[in-house]
Amino acid sequence: MLSSFYDTKNLKGDLTGGLVAGVVALPLALAFGVQSGLGAIAGLYGAIAVGIFAAIFGGTATQASGPTGPMTVVSAALVVKAIELTGSVEAAMPIIILTFLTGGIIQMLFGFINIAGYIKYFPYPVVSGFMSGVGLIIILLQIFPLFGMVSPKNTLKVLSDMPLLIEGFNRQALVLGSLTVFIYYTFPKITKAIPSALVALIVVSVVAYFLPWQVPIIGDIPSGLPSLKLNGILDIDSSAYALVAEYALVLAVLGSIDSLLTSVIADNMTKTKHNSNRELIGQGIGNMVAAIFGGIPGAGATKGTVVNINSGGKTRLSGVLHGLFLAAVLLGLSGLAAHIPLAVLAGILIPIGFKIIDTKGLKHLLAVPRADAVVLIIVLLMTTFGSLIQAVGIGVILASLLFMKRASDLGEKGLEVGTLAGFDGEQPWKDEQELYNTFKDQIYIKHLYGPLFFGFTSHFQETIKALSPEVKALIIRLDRVPYIDQSGLYALENAVLDLEKRDVRVVLTGLQEQPKDKLESIDIIPDLVSESETFETIEEAFEYLKNHFKL
């Protein structure tokens, strides 16, 4: 009977994957809960609810979901705003719970109306700038806790209050926090079998417990099953409705992007295909359940998902077990968790913040088109020091306006700006006909038309994935591509990397000045595609491939 809906061959892998993913999630759930301003218990409640229900109802079999850095930063900003409006955490809770609940409902609606089909059009500089800003926020807000002090509520205040660190810091807390960071970074050199964050959490917390040091700790964590937290959500003042709507929408959009990006990573690792709309519905349900019990919202967690897959997880049972493990911790070990120093959690979160920063995008700031770099920096600065919501909105508007300007300029020059053609039904050009007919089962040609920009990159990557496994080489013709932006550069880079793993040779022809300059500036040429594999004409490319494969 069990085998009719579950293959028991996967049970061992699902048990191992779920347990390891839960172990990875535990320190992060506690740390994100504290950073949110609602306490460690809110992080645990969120990790349990989202972990279990997103796995059951979601569209990615191996997804491990829970609180993430971006979602926590938005949640923390909401908590601060709600407290400013009401005067205390207790008075603000109805607003906070209603916002989390509404965010989950919106996310479910996204799944029902196929909003996932549009999220992929977010420009790379906007996503990169936002994520890097989130990473900086996490780092800045954990500096004071690392020194054993209470953190200011916003990043600007952190910077202005830096002089206070000199006189008021707790040396003992700083030692514990620094030791946590040291273990986090060095333990993987010994073994990666045990998550370094968990090792750092346990080792340093045990050391602190037995030393006669006075450092701030998490404090009491409620044990047992949580109670419903819906009291008062229908009685909030009408002045708070705008706040609820604003932050609920941002949580829904950000949670959707975060989850779908992780789903794509899971697809690449497992060679499967997730259901985007179902994934958003599952994440929405998980966040709704988390909200009604006072948990912070979450999304698909990349690190948890990766370790789940690498540890053998194959079905949604692994995600459910990851959540159940955290529930067992809540029921049995919450008293021990209360003694964890806040400096230790800061020592875990600061490296997480650095990991969230998009170093790839920042490293290429001087190499990518100037307009993309400007958008990335504006979004990064607005996210870090201003409004998270306005940062994303202004970033998308700027990127869209810049693209319209580019498209208009190209139109004035008489250039065609069309969608990218797929392999199915794509006809060879006149100069390809003879050789194409001879080698069409071994060599594919991809024609690109017009600028390769953020609106086309998703479709481009899909067509690359549709390549037949029999193909030995792919010729990408860029004769009619006058411009490539940052999203296009990274889409091309990812496509070449994917094809390289499949042992498919990639050659480029007809590169115009701007695309060639940008491909060289971030080392796609010559690191991924050598100079000897770029040609001015298709005839040269065919001659090279004939000699290379001895066709």
Coordinates of C-alpha atoms in Angstrom, one line a residue:
M1 CA 0.0 0.0 0.0
L2 CA 2.8 2.4 0.9
S3 CA 4.6 1.7 -2.3
S4 CA 1.6 3.0 -4.3
F5 CA 2.5 6.7 -3.4
Y6 CA 6.0 6.4 -2.1
D7 CA 9.0 4.4 -3.3
T8 CA 10.5 3.0 -0.1
K9 CA 13.9 2.7 -1.9
N10 CA 14.2 6.4 -1.3
L11 CA 13.5 6.2 2.5
K12 CA 17.2 5.9 3.6
G13 CA 18.3 8.8 1.5
D14 CA 15.3 11.0 2.6
L15 CA 15.9 10.2 6.2
T16 CA 19.6 11.2 5.9
G17 CA 19.0 14.2 3.8
G18 CA 16.2 15.5 6.0
L19 CA 18.3 15.1 9.2
V20 CA 21.4 16.8 7.7
A21 CA 19.3 19.6 6.3
G22 CA 17.7 20.1 9.7
V23 CA 21.1 20.2 11.4
V24 CA 22.2 22.9 9.0
A25 CA 18.9 24.8 9.5
L26 CA 19.0 24.9 13.3
P27 CA 21.7 27.5 14.0
L28 CA 20.4 29.7 11.2
A29 CA 16.8 29.5 12.4
L30 CA 17.8 30.6 15.9
A31 CA 20.1 33.4 14.5
F32 CA 17.5 34.7 12.0
G33 CA 14.8 34.7 14.7
V34 CA 17.0 36.9 16.9
Q35 CA 17.8 39.2 14.0
S36 CA 14.2 39.6 13.1
G37 CA 13.5 41.2 16.5
L38 CA 10.9 38.6 17.5
G39 CA 13.3 36.2 19.2
A40 CA 14.9 32.8 18.5
I41 CA 11.6 31.1 19.0
A42 CA 10.1 32.9 16.0
G43 CA 12.9 31.6 13.9
L44 CA 12.3 28.0 15.0
Y45 CA 8.5 28.3 14.5
G46 CA 9.1 29.7 11.0
A47 CA 11.6 27.0 10.1
I48 CA 9.3 24.2 11.3
A49 CA 6.1 25.5 9.6
V50 CA 7.7 26.5 6.3
G51 CA 9.9 23.5 6.2
I52 CA 7.1 21.0 6.6
F53 CA 4.3 22.6 4.7
A54 CA 6.3 24.0 1.8
A55 CA 7.7 20.5 1.3
I56 CA 4.2 18.9 1.3
F57 CA 2.5 21.4 -1.0
G58 CA 5.5 22.8 -3.0
G59 CA 6.7 22.0 -6.5
T60 CA 10.3 21.0 -5.9
A61 CA 10.8 17.5 -4.5
T62 CA 14.1 18.2 -2.7
Q63 CA 13.5 21.7 -1.5
A64 CA 14.4 22.5 2.1
S65 CA 12.7 25.7 3.1
G66 CA 13.0 28.0 6.1
P67 CA 14.0 31.5 7.2
T68 CA 16.5 33.1 4.9
G69 CA 18.7 36.2 5.1
P70 CA 16.6 38.3 2.6
M71 CA 13.3 37.4 4.2
T72 CA 14.6 38.0 7.7
V73 CA 16.0 41.5 6.7
V74 CA 12.5 42.5 5.4
S75 CA 10.8 41.0 8.4
A76 CA 13.1 42.9 10.8
A77 CA 12.4 46.2 8.9
L78 CA 8.7 45.5 9.3
V79 CA 9.1 44.8 13.0
V80 CA 10.9 48.1 13.5
K81 CA 8.2 50.1 11.6
A82 CA 5.4 48.3 13.4
I83 CA 7.0 49.1 16.8
E84 CA 7.4 52.8 15.8
L85 CA 3.7 52.8 15.0
T86 CA 2.5 51.1 18.1
G87 CA 5.1 51.7 20.8
S88 CA 6.0 48.1 21.7
V89 CA 6.6 44.6 20.3
E90 CA 3.4 43.3 22.1
A91 CA 1.2 46.0 20.6
A92 CA 2.9 45.6 17.2
M93 CA 2.3 41.8 17.0
P94 CA -1.2 42.0 15.3
I95 CA 0.3 44.1 12.5
I96 CA 3.3 41.9 12.2
I97 CA 1.2 38.6 12.1
L98 CA -1.3 40.1 9.6
T99 CA 1.6 41.1 7.3
F100 CA 3.2 37.7 7.4
L101 CA -0.2 36.1 6.8
T102 CA -1.1 38.4 4.0
G103 CA 2.4 37.8 2.4
G104 CA 1.7 34.1 2.4
I105 CA -1.8 34.6 0.8
I106 CA -0.3 36.8 -1.9
Q107 CA 2.4 34.2 -2.6
M108 CA -0.3 31.6 -3.0
L109 CA -2.2 33.9 -5.5
F110 CA 1.1 34.3 -7.4
G111 CA 1.1 30.5 -7.9
F112 CA -2.5 30.5 -9.0
I113 CA -2.1 33.3 -11.6
N114 CA 1.2 32.1 -12.9
I115 CA 3.3 35.0 -11.7
A116 CA 6.3 32.8 -11.8
G117 CA 6.4 33.3 -15.6
Y118 CA 7.1 37.0 -15.0
I119 CA 9.5 36.8 -12.0
K120 CA 12.2 35.5 -14.3
Y121 CA 12.3 38.9 -16.0
F122 CA 13.8 40.7 -13.1
P123 CA 17.0 42.3 -14.3
Y124 CA 20.3 40.8 -12.9
P125 CA 21.6 44.2 -11.6
V126 CA 18.4 44.7 -9.6
V127 CA 18.5 41.2 -8.0
S128 CA 22.3 41.5 -7.5
G129 CA 22.1 44.9 -5.9
F130 CA 19.2 43.9 -3.6
M131 CA 20.9 40.7 -2.4
S132 CA 24.2 42.4 -1.8
G133 CA 22.4 45.1 0.1
V134 CA 20.7 42.4 2.2
G135 CA 24.1 40.9 3.0
L136 CA 25.5 44.2 4.1
I137 CA 22.5 44.8 6.3
I138 CA 23.0 41.5 8.1
I139 CA 26.7 42.2 8.6
L140 CA 26.2 45.8 9.9
L141 CA 23.4 44.9 12.2
Q142 CA 25.4 42.1 13.8
I143 CA 28.5 44.2 14.6
F144 CA 27.2 45.5 17.9
P145 CA 26.0 42.0 19.1
L146 CA 29.4 40.6 18.1
F147 CA 30.9 43.1 20.6
G148 CA 28.3 42.2 23.3
M149 CA 26.2 45.3 22.8
V150 CA 22.6 46.0 21.7
S151 CA 22.5 46.9 18.0
P152 CA 20.9 50.1 16.7
K153 CA 17.8 49.4 14.6
N154 CA 19.0 50.6 11.2
T155 CA 22.3 50.6 9.3
L156 CA 22.8 54.4 9.2
K157 CA 22.6 54.5 13.0
V158 CA 25.1 51.6 13.2
L159 CA 27.6 53.6 11.3
S160 CA 27.0 56.8 13.3
D161 CA 27.2 54.9 16.6
M162 CA 30.5 53.1 15.7
P163 CA 32.5 55.2 18.1
L164 CA 30.5 53.7 21.0
L165 CA 32.1 50.3 20.3
I166 CA 35.5 51.6 21.6
E167 CA 34.3 52.3 25.1
G168 CA 31.3 50.1 25.7
F169 CA 32.1 46.7 24.2
N170 CA 32.2 43.4 26.1
R171 CA 35.6 41.8 25.7
Q172 CA 34.3 38.4 26.7
A173 CA 31.5 38.5 24.1
L174 CA 33.9 39.6 21.4
V175 CA 36.2 36.6 22.2
L176 CA 33.3 34.2 21.9
G177 CA 32.0 35.8 18.7
S178 CA 35.5 35.9 17.1
L179 CA 36.0 32.2 18.0
T180 CA 32.6 31.4 16.3
V181 CA 33.7 33.1 13.1
F182 CA 37.1 31.3 13.3
I183 CA 35.5 27.9 13.6
Y184 CA 32.9 28.7 10.9
Y185 CA 35.6 29.3 8.4
T186 CA 38.3 26.8 9.5
F187 CA 36.3 23.7 10.4
P188 CA 35.4 22.9 6.7
K189 CA 39.1 22.4 6.1
I190 CA 39.0 19.5 8.6
T191 CA 35.8 18.0 7.4
K192 CA 32.7 19.1 5.5
A193 CA 30.6 16.1 6.8
I194 CA 29.4 18.2 9.8
P195 CA 28.1 21.8 9.2
S196 CA 30.6 24.3 10.5
A197 CA 27.8 26.6 11.7
L198 CA 26.5 23.9 14.0
V199 CA 30.0 23.0 15.3
A200 CA 30.7 26.7 16.0
L201 CA 27.3 27.1 17.8
I202 CA 27.7 24.0 20.0
V203 CA 31.4 24.3 20.8
V204 CA 31.5 28.0 21.7
S205 CA 28.1 27.9 23.5
V206 CA 29.4 25.0 25.7
V207 CA 32.7 27.0 26.4
A208 CA 30.6 30.1 27.4
Y209 CA 28.3 28.0 29.6
F210 CA 31.2 26.7 31.7
L211 CA 33.2 30.0 31.9
P212 CA 32.2 32.6 34.6
W213 CA 31.7 35.2 31.9
Q214 CA 28.9 37.7 31.8
V215 CA 27.7 37.9 28.2
P216 CA 24.2 38.5 26.7
I217 CA 22.4 35.3 25.9
I218 CA 19.2 34.3 24.0
G219 CA 17.3 33.8 27.2
D220 CA 14.1 31.8 27.8
I221 CA 12.7 29.9 24.8
P222 CA 9.2 28.6 25.2
S223 CA 9.0 24.8 25.0
G224 CA 6.1 22.7 23.8
L225 CA 3.7 23.3 20.9
P226 CA 3.0 27.0 20.0
S227 CA -0.4 28.6 20.4
L228 CA -2.2 30.6 17.8
K229 CA -1.3 34.3 17.5
L230 CA -4.3 35.7 15.7
N231 CA -5.7 37.8 18.5
G232 CA -6.2 41.4 17.4
I233 CA -5.3 41.1 13.7
L234 CA -8.8 42.2 12.7
D235 CA -8.7 45.2 15.0
I236 CA -5.6 47.0 13.9
D237 CA -5.8 50.7 13.2
S238 CA -6.6 51.6 9.6
S239 CA -3.4 53.7 9.5
A240 CA -1.4 50.4 9.5
Y241 CA -3.1 48.9 6.4
A242 CA -0.6 50.6 4.0
L243 CA 2.3 49.2 6.0
V244 CA 0.7 45.7 5.9
A245 CA 0.1 45.8 2.2
E246 CA 3.6 47.2 1.4
Y247 CA 5.6 44.7 3.4
A248 CA 3.3 41.7 2.5
L249 CA 3.9 42.4 -1.2
V250 CA 7.6 42.6 -0.8
L251 CA 7.8 39.4 1.3
A252 CA 5.7 37.6 -1.3
V253 CA 7.8 38.8 -4.3
L254 CA 11.2 38.3 -2.5
G255 CA 10.1 34.9 -1.1
S256 CA 9.1 33.8 -4.6
I257 CA 12.3 34.9 -6.2
D258 CA 14.4 33.3 -3.4
S259 CA 12.5 30.0 -3.7
L260 CA 12.5 29.8 -7.4
L261 CA 16.2 30.5 -7.7
T262 CA 16.8 27.6 -5.2
S263 CA 14.4 25.4 -7.2
V264 CA 16.6 26.0 -10.3
I265 CA 19.7 24.9 -8.4
A266 CA 17.9 21.8 -7.2
D267 CA 16.9 21.0 -10.8
N268 CA 20.5 21.3 -12.0
M269 CA 21.7 19.0 -9.3
T270 CA 18.9 16.3 -9.6
K271 CA 18.3 16.7 -13.4
T272 CA 14.6 17.2 -12.7
K273 CA 12.1 20.0 -13.4
H274 CA 10.2 21.8 -10.6
N275 CA 6.7 23.1 -10.9
S276 CA 7.1 26.9 -10.4
N277 CA 3.4 27.7 -9.7
R278 CA 3.0 24.8 -7.2
E279 CA 6.2 25.9 -5.5
L280 CA 4.8 29.3 -4.9
I281 CA 1.6 27.9 -3.6
G282 CA 3.5 25.6 -1.2
Q283 CA 5.7 28.4 0.0
G284 CA 2.6 30.6 0.5
I285 CA 0.9 27.9 2.6
G286 CA 4.1 27.4 4.7
N287 CA 4.4 31.1 5.4
M288 CA 0.7 31.4 6.3
V289 CA 1.0 28.5 8.8
A290 CA 4.2 30.1 10.2
A291 CA 2.4 33.4 10.6
I292 CA -0.5 32.1 12.6
F293 CA 1.9 30.6 15.2
G294 CA 4.1 33.7 15.3
G295 CA 7.0 32.4 13.1
I296 CA 8.9 34.5 10.7
P297 CA 8.4 33.8 7.0
G298 CA 10.9 31.9 4.9
A299 CA 11.7 30.6 1.4
G300 CA 13.6 27.8 -0.3
A301 CA 17.0 27.7 1.5
T302 CA 19.8 27.1 -0.9
K303 CA 22.3 25.7 1.6
G304 CA 19.7 23.3 3.2
T305 CA 18.5 22.2 -0.2
V306 CA 22.0 21.4 -1.5
V307 CA 23.0 19.4 1.6
N308 CA 19.7 17.6 1.4
I309 CA 20.4 16.5 -2.1
N310 CA 24.0 15.7 -1.5
S311 CA 23.0 13.6 1.5
G312 CA 20.6 11.5 -0.5
G313 CA 17.3 13.3 -0.3
K314 CA 15.1 12.6 -3.3
T315 CA 11.5 13.2 -2.4
R316 CA 9.4 15.8 -0.5
L317 CA 9.6 13.5 2.5
S318 CA 13.1 14.7 3.1
G319 CA 11.9 18.3 3.4
V320 CA 9.2 17.3 5.8
L321 CA 11.7 15.4 8.0
H322 CA 13.9 18.4 8.0
G323 CA 11.1 20.4 9.6
L324 CA 10.2 17.6 12.0
F325 CA 13.8 17.4 13.3
L326 CA 13.5 21.1 14.2
A327 CA 10.2 20.4 15.9
A328 CA 11.9 17.7 18.0
V329 CA 14.6 20.2 19.0
L330 CA 12.0 22.7 20.0
L331 CA 10.2 20.1 22.2
G332 CA 13.4 18.7 23.8
L333 CA 16.3 21.1 23.7
S334 CA 14.8 24.6 23.9
G335 CA 16.0 24.9 27.5
L336 CA 19.6 24.4 26.4
A337 CA 19.3 26.8 23.4
A338 CA 18.4 29.6 25.9
H339 CA 22.0 29.7 27.0
I340 CA 23.4 30.5 23.6
P341 CA 25.3 33.8 23.6
L342 CA 24.1 36.4 21.2
A343 CA 27.7 37.0 20.2
V344 CA 27.8 33.4 18.9
L345 CA 24.7 34.0 16.7
A346 CA 26.4 37.2 15.4
G347 CA 29.5 35.1 14.6
I348 CA 27.3 32.8 12.5
L349 CA 25.3 35.6 10.8
I350 CA 28.2 37.7 9.7
P351 CA 29.8 35.0 7.5
I352 CA 26.2 34.3 6.1
G353 CA 26.0 38.0 5.2
F354 CA 29.2 37.9 3.3
K355 CA 27.9 34.8 1.4
I356 CA 24.8 36.6 0.4
I357 CA 26.7 39.5 -1.1
D358 CA 27.0 39.0 -4.9
T359 CA 30.8 39.2 -5.2
K360 CA 30.6 38.1 -8.9
G361 CA 28.4 41.1 -9.8
L362 CA 30.5 43.5 -7.7
K363 CA 33.7 42.2 -9.2
H364 CA 32.5 43.0 -12.7
L365 CA 31.2 46.5 -12.0
L366 CA 33.8 48.1 -14.2
A367 CA 33.5 45.5 -16.9
V368 CA 29.7 45.3 -17.5
P369 CA 27.7 48.1 -19.3
R370 CA 27.9 51.3 -17.3
A371 CA 24.1 51.6 -17.0
D372 CA 23.9 48.1 -15.5
A373 CA 26.6 49.0 -13.0
V374 CA 24.8 52.3 -12.0
V375 CA 21.5 50.4 -11.5
L376 CA 23.2 47.8 -9.3
I377 CA 24.9 50.4 -7.1
I378 CA 21.7 52.5 -6.7
V379 CA 19.7 49.4 -5.7
L380 CA 22.5 48.3 -3.3
L381 CA 22.8 51.6 -1.6
M382 CA 19.0 52.1 -1.4
T383 CA 18.6 48.6 0.0
T384 CA 21.3 49.0 2.6
F385 CA 20.6 52.5 3.8
G386 CA 17.1 53.3 2.6
S387 CA 13.8 51.5 1.8
L388 CA 13.9 47.9 0.7
I389 CA 10.7 48.3 -1.2
Q390 CA 11.7 51.5 -3.0
A391 CA 15.0 49.9 -3.9
V392 CA 13.5 47.1 -5.9
G393 CA 10.8 49.3 -7.5
I394 CA 13.2 52.0 -8.6
G395 CA 15.7 49.4 -9.8
V396 CA 13.2 47.7 -12.1
I397 CA 12.0 51.1 -13.4
L398 CA 15.5 52.2 -14.1
A399 CA 16.4 49.0 -15.8
S400 CA 13.3 49.1 -18.0
L401 CA 13.8 52.7 -19.0
L402 CA 17.4 52.0 -19.9
F403 CA 16.4 49.0 -22.0
M404 CA 13.7 51.1 -23.8
K405 CA 16.3 53.7 -24.6
R406 CA 18.7 51.0 -26.0
A407 CA 15.9 49.5 -28.1
S408 CA 14.9 52.9 -29.4
D409 CA 18.5 53.6 -30.3
L410 CA 18.9 50.3 -32.1
G411 CA 15.6 50.9 -33.9
E412 CA 16.8 54.2 -35.2
K413 CA 19.7 52.4 -36.8
G414 CA 17.4 50.0 -38.6
L415 CA 18.3 47.0 -36.5
E416 CA 15.9 44.2 -35.8
V417 CA 14.9 43.7 -32.1
G418 CA 13.1 40.3 -32.0
T419 CA 12.6 37.4 -29.6
L420 CA 15.2 34.7 -29.6
A421 CA 14.3 31.8 -31.9
G422 CA 14.3 28.3 -30.4
F423 CA 15.9 25.2 -32.1
D424 CA 12.5 23.8 -33.2
G425 CA 11.7 25.2 -36.6
E426 CA 14.7 27.5 -36.8
Q427 CA 16.0 27.5 -40.4
P428 CA 19.6 27.6 -41.3
W429 CA 20.8 30.8 -43.0
K430 CA 21.9 30.7 -46.6
D431 CA 25.6 30.5 -45.8
E432 CA 25.0 27.5 -43.5
Q433 CA 22.8 25.4 -45.8
E434 CA 25.3 23.0 -47.4
L435 CA 27.4 22.1 -44.3
Y436 CA 24.3 22.2 -42.0
N437 CA 22.5 19.5 -44.0
T438 CA 25.6 17.3 -43.7
F439 CA 26.3 17.7 -39.9
K440 CA 22.9 18.8 -38.5
D441 CA 22.7 15.8 -36.1
Q442 CA 26.1 16.7 -34.6
I443 CA 26.4 20.4 -34.9
Y444 CA 23.7 22.8 -33.9
I445 CA 23.6 26.5 -34.8
K446 CA 21.9 29.1 -32.6
H447 CA 20.9 32.4 -34.1
L448 CA 20.6 35.4 -31.8
Y449 CA 18.7 38.5 -33.0
G450 CA 18.9 42.0 -31.5
P451 CA 20.3 42.9 -28.0
L452 CA 20.8 40.0 -25.5
F453 CA 19.3 41.7 -22.4
F454 CA 17.4 40.7 -19.3
G455 CA 14.1 40.2 -21.0
F456 CA 15.4 37.4 -23.2
T457 CA 17.9 35.6 -21.0
S458 CA 15.5 33.1 -19.5
H459 CA 14.2 32.0 -22.9
F460 CA 17.8 31.8 -24.1
Q461 CA 18.8 29.4 -21.3
E462 CA 15.7 27.3 -21.9
T463 CA 16.6 26.8 -25.5
I464 CA 20.1 25.8 -24.6
K465 CA 18.8 23.2 -22.2
A466 CA 16.6 21.8 -25.1
L467 CA 19.8 20.8 -27.0
S468 CA 19.8 17.1 -28.1
P469 CA 22.2 14.9 -26.1
E470 CA 23.7 13.7 -29.5
V471 CA 25.1 17.1 -30.3
K472 CA 28.8 17.5 -30.2
A473 CA 29.1 21.2 -30.8
L474 CA 27.0 24.4 -30.7
I475 CA 27.7 27.4 -32.9
I476 CA 26.3 30.6 -31.4
R477 CA 25.9 33.3 -34.2
L478 CA 26.1 36.8 -32.8
D479 CA 26.2 38.6 -36.2
R480 CA 23.0 40.4 -35.4
V481 CA 23.6 41.1 -31.7
P482 CA 24.8 44.7 -31.3
Y483 CA 24.5 44.9 -27.5
I484 CA 24.7 42.6 -24.5
D485 CA 23.9 43.7 -20.9
Q486 CA 24.9 42.2 -17.6
S487 CA 22.0 39.7 -17.5
G488 CA 22.9 38.6 -21.0
L489 CA 26.5 38.1 -20.1
Y490 CA 25.8 35.9 -17.2
A491 CA 23.1 33.9 -19.2
L492 CA 25.7 33.2 -21.9
E493 CA 28.3 32.3 -19.2
N494 CA 25.9 29.8 -17.5
A495 CA 24.9 28.3 -20.9
V496 CA 28.5 27.7 -21.8
L497 CA 29.3 26.2 -18.4
D498 CA 26.2 23.9 -18.7
L499 CA 27.3 22.7 -22.1
E500 CA 30.9 22.2 -21.0
K501 CA 29.6 19.8 -18.4
R502 CA 27.8 17.9 -21.2
D503 CA 31.1 17.9 -23.2
V504 CA 29.5 20.0 -25.9
R505 CA 32.0 22.3 -27.7
V506 CA 30.8 26.0 -28.0
V507 CA 32.1 28.4 -30.7
L508 CA 31.1 32.0 -31.3
T509 CA 30.9 33.7 -34.7
G510 CA 30.3 37.3 -35.8
L511 CA 31.0 39.1 -32.6
Q512 CA 30.3 42.8 -32.8
E513 CA 32.5 45.3 -30.9
Q514 CA 30.4 45.8 -27.7
P515 CA 29.5 42.1 -27.1
K516 CA 33.1 41.1 -27.8
D517 CA 34.5 43.8 -25.4
K518 CA 32.1 42.7 -22.6
L519 CA 32.7 39.0 -23.0
E520 CA 36.5 39.7 -22.7
S521 CA 36.0 42.1 -19.8
I522 CA 34.6 39.3 -17.5
D523 CA 36.9 36.6 -19.1
I524 CA 34.2 34.5 -20.8
I525 CA 36.7 34.9 -23.6
P526 CA 39.3 33.3 -23.2
D527 CA 38.5 31.4 -19.9
L528 CA 35.4 29.6 -21.2
V529 CA 35.6 30.1 -24.9
S530 CA 39.1 30.4 -26.2
E531 CA 40.2 32.9 -28.8
S532 CA 40.7 30.0 -31.1
E533 CA 37.0 29.2 -30.9
T534 CA 35.7 32.7 -31.9
F535 CA 35.4 33.3 -35.6
E536 CA 34.4 36.1 -37.9
T537 CA 32.5 33.8 -40.4
I538 CA 30.5 30.7 -40.2
E539 CA 32.7 29.0 -42.7
E540 CA 35.7 29.4 -40.4
A541 CA 33.7 27.9 -37.6
F542 CA 32.6 24.9 -39.6
E543 CA 36.2 24.2 -40.8
Y544 CA 37.5 24.3 -37.2
L545 CA 34.8 21.9 -36.0
K546 CA 35.4 19.5 -39.0
N547 CA 39.1 19.3 -38.1
H548 CA 38.5 19.1 -34.4
F549 CA 36.0 16.2 -34.6
K550 CA 37.5 14.8 -37.8
L551 CA 34.1 14.9 -39.5

